[in-house]
mmCIF file of C-alpha atoms in Angstrom:
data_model
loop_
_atom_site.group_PDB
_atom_site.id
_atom_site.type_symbol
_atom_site.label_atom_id
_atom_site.label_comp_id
_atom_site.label_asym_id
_atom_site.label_seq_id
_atom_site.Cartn_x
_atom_site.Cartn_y
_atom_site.Cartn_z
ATOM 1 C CA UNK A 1 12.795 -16.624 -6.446
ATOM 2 C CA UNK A 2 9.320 -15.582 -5.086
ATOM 3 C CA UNK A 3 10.016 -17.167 -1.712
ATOM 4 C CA UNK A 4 13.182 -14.551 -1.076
ATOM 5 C CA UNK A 5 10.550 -11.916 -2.468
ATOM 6 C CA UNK A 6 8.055 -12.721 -0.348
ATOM 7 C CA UNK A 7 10.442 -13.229 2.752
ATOM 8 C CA UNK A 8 12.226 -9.781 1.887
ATOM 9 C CA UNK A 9 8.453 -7.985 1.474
ATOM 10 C CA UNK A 10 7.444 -9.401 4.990
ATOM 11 C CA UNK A 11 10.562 -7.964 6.345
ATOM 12 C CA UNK A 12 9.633 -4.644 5.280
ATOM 13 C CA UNK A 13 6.503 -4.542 6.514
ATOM 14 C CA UNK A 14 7.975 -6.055 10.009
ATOM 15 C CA UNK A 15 5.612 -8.872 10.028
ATOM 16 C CA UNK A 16 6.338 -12.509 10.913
ATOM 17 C CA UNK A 17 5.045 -15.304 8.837
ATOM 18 C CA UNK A 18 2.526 -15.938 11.432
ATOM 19 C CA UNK A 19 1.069 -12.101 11.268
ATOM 20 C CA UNK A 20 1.471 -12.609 7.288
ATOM 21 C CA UNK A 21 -0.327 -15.946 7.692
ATOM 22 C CA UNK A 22 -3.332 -14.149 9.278
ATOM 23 C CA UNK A 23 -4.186 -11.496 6.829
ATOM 24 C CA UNK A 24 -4.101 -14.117 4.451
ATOM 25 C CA UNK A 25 -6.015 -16.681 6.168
ATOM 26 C CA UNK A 26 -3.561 -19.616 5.735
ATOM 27 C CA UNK A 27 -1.230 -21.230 8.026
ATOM 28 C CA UNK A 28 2.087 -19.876 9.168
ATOM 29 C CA UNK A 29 3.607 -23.447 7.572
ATOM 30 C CA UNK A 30 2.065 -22.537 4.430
ATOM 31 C CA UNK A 31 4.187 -19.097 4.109
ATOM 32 C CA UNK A 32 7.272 -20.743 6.043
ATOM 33 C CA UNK A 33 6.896 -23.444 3.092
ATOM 34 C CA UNK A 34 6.641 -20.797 0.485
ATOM 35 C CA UNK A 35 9.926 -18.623 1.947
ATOM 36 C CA UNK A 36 11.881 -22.035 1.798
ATOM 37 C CA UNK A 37 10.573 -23.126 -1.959
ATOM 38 C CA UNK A 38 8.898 -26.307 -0.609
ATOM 39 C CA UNK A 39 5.495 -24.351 -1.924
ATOM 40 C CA UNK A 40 3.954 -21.883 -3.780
ATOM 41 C CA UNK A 41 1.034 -20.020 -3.571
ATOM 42 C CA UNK A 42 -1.846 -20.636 -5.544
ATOM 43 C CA UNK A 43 -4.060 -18.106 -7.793
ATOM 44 C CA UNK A 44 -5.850 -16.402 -4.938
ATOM 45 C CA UNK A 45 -3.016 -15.991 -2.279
ATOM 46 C CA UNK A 46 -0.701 -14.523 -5.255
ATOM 47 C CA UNK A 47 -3.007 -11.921 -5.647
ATOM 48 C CA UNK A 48 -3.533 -11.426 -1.965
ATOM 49 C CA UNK A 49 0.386 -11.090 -1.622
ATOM 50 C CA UNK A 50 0.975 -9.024 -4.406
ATOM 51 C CA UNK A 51 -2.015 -6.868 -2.901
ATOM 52 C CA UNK A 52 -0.505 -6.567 0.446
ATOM 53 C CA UNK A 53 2.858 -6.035 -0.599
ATOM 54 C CA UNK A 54 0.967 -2.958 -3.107
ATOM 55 C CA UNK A 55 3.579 -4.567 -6.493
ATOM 56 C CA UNK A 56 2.018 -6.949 -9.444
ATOM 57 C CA UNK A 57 1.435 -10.306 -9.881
ATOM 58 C CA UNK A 58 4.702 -10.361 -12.334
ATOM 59 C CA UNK A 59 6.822 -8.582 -9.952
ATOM 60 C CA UNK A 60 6.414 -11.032 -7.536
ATOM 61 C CA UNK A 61 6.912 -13.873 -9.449
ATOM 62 C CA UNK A 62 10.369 -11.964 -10.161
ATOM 63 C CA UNK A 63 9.145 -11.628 -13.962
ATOM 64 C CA UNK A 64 10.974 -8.756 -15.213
ATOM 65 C CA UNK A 65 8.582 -6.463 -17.501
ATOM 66 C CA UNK A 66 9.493 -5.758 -21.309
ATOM 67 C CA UNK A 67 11.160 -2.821 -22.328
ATOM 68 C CA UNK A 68 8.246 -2.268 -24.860
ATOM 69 C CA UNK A 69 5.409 -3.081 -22.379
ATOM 70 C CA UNK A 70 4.515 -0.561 -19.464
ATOM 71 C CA UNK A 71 4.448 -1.414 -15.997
ATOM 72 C CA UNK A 72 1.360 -2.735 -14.901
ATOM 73 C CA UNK A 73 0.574 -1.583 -11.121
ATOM 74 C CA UNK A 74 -0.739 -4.098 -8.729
ATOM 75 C CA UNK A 75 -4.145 -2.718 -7.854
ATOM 76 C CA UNK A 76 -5.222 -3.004 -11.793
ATOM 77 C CA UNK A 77 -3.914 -6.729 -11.608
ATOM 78 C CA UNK A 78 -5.656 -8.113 -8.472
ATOM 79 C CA UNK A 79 -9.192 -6.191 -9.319
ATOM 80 C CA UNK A 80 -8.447 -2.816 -6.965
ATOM 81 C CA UNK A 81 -9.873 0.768 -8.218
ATOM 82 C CA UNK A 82 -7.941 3.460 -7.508
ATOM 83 C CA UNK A 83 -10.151 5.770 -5.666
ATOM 84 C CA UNK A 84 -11.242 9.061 -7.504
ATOM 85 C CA UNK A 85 -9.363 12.308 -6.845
ATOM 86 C CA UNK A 86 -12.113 13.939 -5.196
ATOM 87 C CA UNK A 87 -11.734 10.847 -2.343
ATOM 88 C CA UNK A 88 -15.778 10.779 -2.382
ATOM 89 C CA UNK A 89 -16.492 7.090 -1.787
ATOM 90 C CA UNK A 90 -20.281 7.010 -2.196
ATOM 91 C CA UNK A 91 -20.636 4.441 -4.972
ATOM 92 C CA UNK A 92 -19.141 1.958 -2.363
ATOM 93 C CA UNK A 93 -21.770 2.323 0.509
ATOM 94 C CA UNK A 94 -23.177 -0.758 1.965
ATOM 95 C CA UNK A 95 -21.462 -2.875 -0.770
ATOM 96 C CA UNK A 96 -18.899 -5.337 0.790
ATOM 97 C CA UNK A 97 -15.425 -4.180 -0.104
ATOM 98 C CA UNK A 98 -11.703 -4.830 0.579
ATOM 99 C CA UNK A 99 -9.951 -1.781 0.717
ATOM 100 C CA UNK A 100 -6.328 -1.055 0.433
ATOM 101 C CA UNK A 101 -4.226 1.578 2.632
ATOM 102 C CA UNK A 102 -0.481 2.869 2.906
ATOM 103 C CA UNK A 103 1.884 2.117 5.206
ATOM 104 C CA UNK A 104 2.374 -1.391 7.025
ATOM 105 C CA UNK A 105 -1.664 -1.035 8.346
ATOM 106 C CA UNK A 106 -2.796 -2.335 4.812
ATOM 107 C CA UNK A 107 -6.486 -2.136 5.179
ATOM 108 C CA UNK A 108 -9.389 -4.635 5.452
ATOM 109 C CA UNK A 109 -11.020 -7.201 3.722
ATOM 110 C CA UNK A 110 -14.828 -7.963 3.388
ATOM 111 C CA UNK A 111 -15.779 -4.668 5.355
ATOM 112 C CA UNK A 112 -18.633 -2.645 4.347
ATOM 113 C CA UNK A 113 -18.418 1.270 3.920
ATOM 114 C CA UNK A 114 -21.373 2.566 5.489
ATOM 115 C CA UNK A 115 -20.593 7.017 5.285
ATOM 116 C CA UNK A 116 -18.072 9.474 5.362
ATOM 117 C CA UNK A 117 -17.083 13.410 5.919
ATOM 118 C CA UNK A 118 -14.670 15.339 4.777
ATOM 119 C CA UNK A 119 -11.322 13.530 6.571
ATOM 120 C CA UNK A 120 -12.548 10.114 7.617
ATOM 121 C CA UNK A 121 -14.116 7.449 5.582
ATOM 122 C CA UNK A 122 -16.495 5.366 8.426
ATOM 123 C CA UNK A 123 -16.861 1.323 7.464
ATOM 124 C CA UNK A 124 -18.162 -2.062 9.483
ATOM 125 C CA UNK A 125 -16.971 -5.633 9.386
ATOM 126 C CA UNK A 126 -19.886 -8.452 11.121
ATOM 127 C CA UNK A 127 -18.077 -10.557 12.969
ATOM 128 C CA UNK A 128 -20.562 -13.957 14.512
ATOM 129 C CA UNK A 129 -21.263 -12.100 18.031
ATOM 130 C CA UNK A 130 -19.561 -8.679 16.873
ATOM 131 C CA UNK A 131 -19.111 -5.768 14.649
ATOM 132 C CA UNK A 132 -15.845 -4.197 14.124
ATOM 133 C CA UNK A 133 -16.649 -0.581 13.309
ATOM 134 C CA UNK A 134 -13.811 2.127 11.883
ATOM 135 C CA UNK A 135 -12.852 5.213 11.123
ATOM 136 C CA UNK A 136 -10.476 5.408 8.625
ATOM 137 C CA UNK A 137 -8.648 8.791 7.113
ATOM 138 C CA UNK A 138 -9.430 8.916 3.413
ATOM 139 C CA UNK A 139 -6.027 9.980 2.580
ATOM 140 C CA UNK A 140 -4.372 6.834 3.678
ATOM 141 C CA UNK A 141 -6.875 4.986 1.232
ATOM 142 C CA UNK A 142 -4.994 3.740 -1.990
ATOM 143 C CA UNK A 143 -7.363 1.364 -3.567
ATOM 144 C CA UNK A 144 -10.658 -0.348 -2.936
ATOM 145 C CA UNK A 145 -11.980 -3.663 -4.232
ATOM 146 C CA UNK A 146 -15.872 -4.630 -4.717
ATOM 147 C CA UNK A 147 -16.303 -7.828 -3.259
ATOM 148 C CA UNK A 148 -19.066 -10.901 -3.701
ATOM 149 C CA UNK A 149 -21.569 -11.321 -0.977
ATOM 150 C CA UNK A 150 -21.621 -15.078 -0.210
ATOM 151 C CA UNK A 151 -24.097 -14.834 2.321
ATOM 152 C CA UNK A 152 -27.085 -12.380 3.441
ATOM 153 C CA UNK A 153 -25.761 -9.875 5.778
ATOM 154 C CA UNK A 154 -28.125 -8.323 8.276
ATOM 155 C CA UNK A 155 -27.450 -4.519 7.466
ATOM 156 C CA UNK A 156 -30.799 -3.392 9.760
ATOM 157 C CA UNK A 157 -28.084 -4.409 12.376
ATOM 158 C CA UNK A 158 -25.041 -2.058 11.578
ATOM 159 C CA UNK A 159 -24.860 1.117 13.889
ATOM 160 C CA UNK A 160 -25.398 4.515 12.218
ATOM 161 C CA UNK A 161 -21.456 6.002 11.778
ATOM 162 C CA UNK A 162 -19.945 9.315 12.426
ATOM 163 C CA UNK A 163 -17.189 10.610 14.772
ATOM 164 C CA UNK A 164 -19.975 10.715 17.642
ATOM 165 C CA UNK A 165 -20.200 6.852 17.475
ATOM 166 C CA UNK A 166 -17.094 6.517 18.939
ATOM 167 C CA UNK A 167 -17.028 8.553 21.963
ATOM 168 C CA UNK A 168 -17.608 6.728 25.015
ATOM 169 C CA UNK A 169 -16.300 3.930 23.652
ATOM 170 C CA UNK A 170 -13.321 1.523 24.257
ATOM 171 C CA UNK A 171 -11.095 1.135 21.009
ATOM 172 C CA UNK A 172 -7.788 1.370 19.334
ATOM 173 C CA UNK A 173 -6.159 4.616 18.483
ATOM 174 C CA UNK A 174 -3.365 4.702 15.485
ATOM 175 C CA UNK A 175 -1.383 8.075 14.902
ATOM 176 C CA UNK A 176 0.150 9.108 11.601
ATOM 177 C CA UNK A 177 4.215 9.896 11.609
ATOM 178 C CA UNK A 178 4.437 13.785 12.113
ATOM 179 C CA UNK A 179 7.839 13.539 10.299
ATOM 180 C CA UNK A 180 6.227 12.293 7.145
ATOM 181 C CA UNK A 181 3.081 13.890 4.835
ATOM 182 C CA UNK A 182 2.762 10.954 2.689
ATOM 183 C CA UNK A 183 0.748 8.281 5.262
ATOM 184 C CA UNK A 184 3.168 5.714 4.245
ATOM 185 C CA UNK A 185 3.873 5.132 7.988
ATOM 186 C CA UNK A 186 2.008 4.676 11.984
ATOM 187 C CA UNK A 187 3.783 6.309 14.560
ATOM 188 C CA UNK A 188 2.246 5.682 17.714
ATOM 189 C CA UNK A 189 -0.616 2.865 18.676
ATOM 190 C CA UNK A 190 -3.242 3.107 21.813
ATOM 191 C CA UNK A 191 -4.657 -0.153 22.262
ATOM 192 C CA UNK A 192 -8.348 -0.417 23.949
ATOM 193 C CA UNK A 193 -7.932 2.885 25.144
ATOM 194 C CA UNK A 194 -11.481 4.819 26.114
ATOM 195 C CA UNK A 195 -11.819 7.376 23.293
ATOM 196 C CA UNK A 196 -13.419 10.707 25.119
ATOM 197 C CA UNK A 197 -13.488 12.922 22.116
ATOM 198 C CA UNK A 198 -13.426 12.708 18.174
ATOM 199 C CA UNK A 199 -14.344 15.970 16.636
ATOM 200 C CA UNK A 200 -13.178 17.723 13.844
ATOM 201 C CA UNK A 201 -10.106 19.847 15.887
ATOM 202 C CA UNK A 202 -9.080 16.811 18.389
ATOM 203 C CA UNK A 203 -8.971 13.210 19.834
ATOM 204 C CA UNK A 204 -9.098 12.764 23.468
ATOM 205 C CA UNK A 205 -8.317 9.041 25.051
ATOM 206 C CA UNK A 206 -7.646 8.103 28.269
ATOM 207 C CA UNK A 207 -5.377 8.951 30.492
ATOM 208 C CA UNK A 208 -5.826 13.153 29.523
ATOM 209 C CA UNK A 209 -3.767 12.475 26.280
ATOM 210 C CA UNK A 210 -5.033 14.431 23.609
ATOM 211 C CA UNK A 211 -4.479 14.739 19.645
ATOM 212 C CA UNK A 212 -5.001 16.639 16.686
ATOM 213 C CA UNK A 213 -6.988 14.875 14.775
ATOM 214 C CA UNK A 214 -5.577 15.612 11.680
ATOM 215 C CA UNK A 215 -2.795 13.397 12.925
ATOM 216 C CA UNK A 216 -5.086 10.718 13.704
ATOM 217 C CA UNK A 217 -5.002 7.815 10.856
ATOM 218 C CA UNK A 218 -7.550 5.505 12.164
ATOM 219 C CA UNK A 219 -9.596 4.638 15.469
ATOM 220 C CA UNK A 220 -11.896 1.380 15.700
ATOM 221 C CA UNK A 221 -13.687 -0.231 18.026
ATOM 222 C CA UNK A 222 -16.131 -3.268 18.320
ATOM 223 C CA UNK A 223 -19.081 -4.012 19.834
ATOM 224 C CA UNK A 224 -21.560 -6.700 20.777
ATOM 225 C CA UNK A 225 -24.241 -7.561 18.468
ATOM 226 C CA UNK A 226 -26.286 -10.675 20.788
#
């Protein structure tokens, strides 16, 4: 039973079991074993799954829940917080966070959320010779998770974030679906593109083509650190 689920989930979110493998750092014979029964997944990877696929721990284990017993959603089961309604995300600066998002784009792990304004929510991930660095729109943001630090992270190192940061700067470009108001879906994708604007009326990349950015879901880019 949770091999279809998990095979019929991937499908949904159009990834193969290698792209499924990645975000949850196992091998693509690991999930091709799990589609086929020949393996299950243990604690941690359920919880990752049921994470990604945003449905409980029960649900995919195809445990039906009791008539007398409400639902329980997935980000309460796997440690998420909902995020408040006010979207201000202040209690999670410089703390190392996974963080949850709609649509098939579903989020980050072990990123740190370093500032925000009003639309975007602005986080790093160290890499060993890079940092990934993002803008993200807080209303795609369903959930966040605190995570543990294993290991001292150089934080005199991250660059100081806002929409400036990113001008001038080669990244990748995702656009929200104009048909929809929800954020459940990405649209259109510009892949190391040179962004030449970000400010609070439009997005300017390459090439002359230019965006509102209040259709703009996300933009990131890395950069060197030695």
């Amino acid at each position: 039973m949770i091999g279809v689920i998990i095979a019929k989930r991937r499908a949904e979110l159009s990834l193969s079991q290698e792209e499924l493998a990645e975000r949850l750092c196992v091998s693509r014979s690991a999930v091709a074993k799990w589609e086929t029964g020949k393996g299950t997944p243990d604690v941690e990877n359920l919880k990752a799954l049921a994470a990604l696929f945003q449905i409980s721990v029960d649900e995919l284990l195809g445990v039906e829940p009791k008539e007398d017993e409400p639902a329980v959603e997935a980000c309460d089961v796997v440690g998420y917080n909902a995020i408040p309604e006010e979207r201000s995300l202040e209690t999670y600066y410089s703390k190392k966070c996974s963080v949850e998002l709609s649509g098939w784009n579903n989020g980050f792990v072990d990123g740190y959320i370093v500032g925000e304004d009003r639309e975007f929510m602005f986080y790093v991930i160290p890499e060993k010779k890079t940092v990934e660095v993002g803008a993200v729109r807080k209303a795609t943001v369903v959930a966040i998770r605190e995570e543990k630090e294993r290991k001292p992270v150089a934080k005199e190192n991250w660059p100081s974030v806002n929409r400036n940061f990113f001008v001038g700067k080669v990244g990748s470009v995702w656009l929200v679906d104009e048909k929809l108001i929800d954020w459940s879906f990405r649209e259109k994708e510009f892949i190391d593109v040179p962004v030449l604007e970000f400010s609070e009326e439009r997005v300017v990349i390459m090439a002359g083509k230019e965006f509102k950015t209040e259709k703009v879901a996300e933009i990131k880019v890395k950069i060197a650190t030695s």
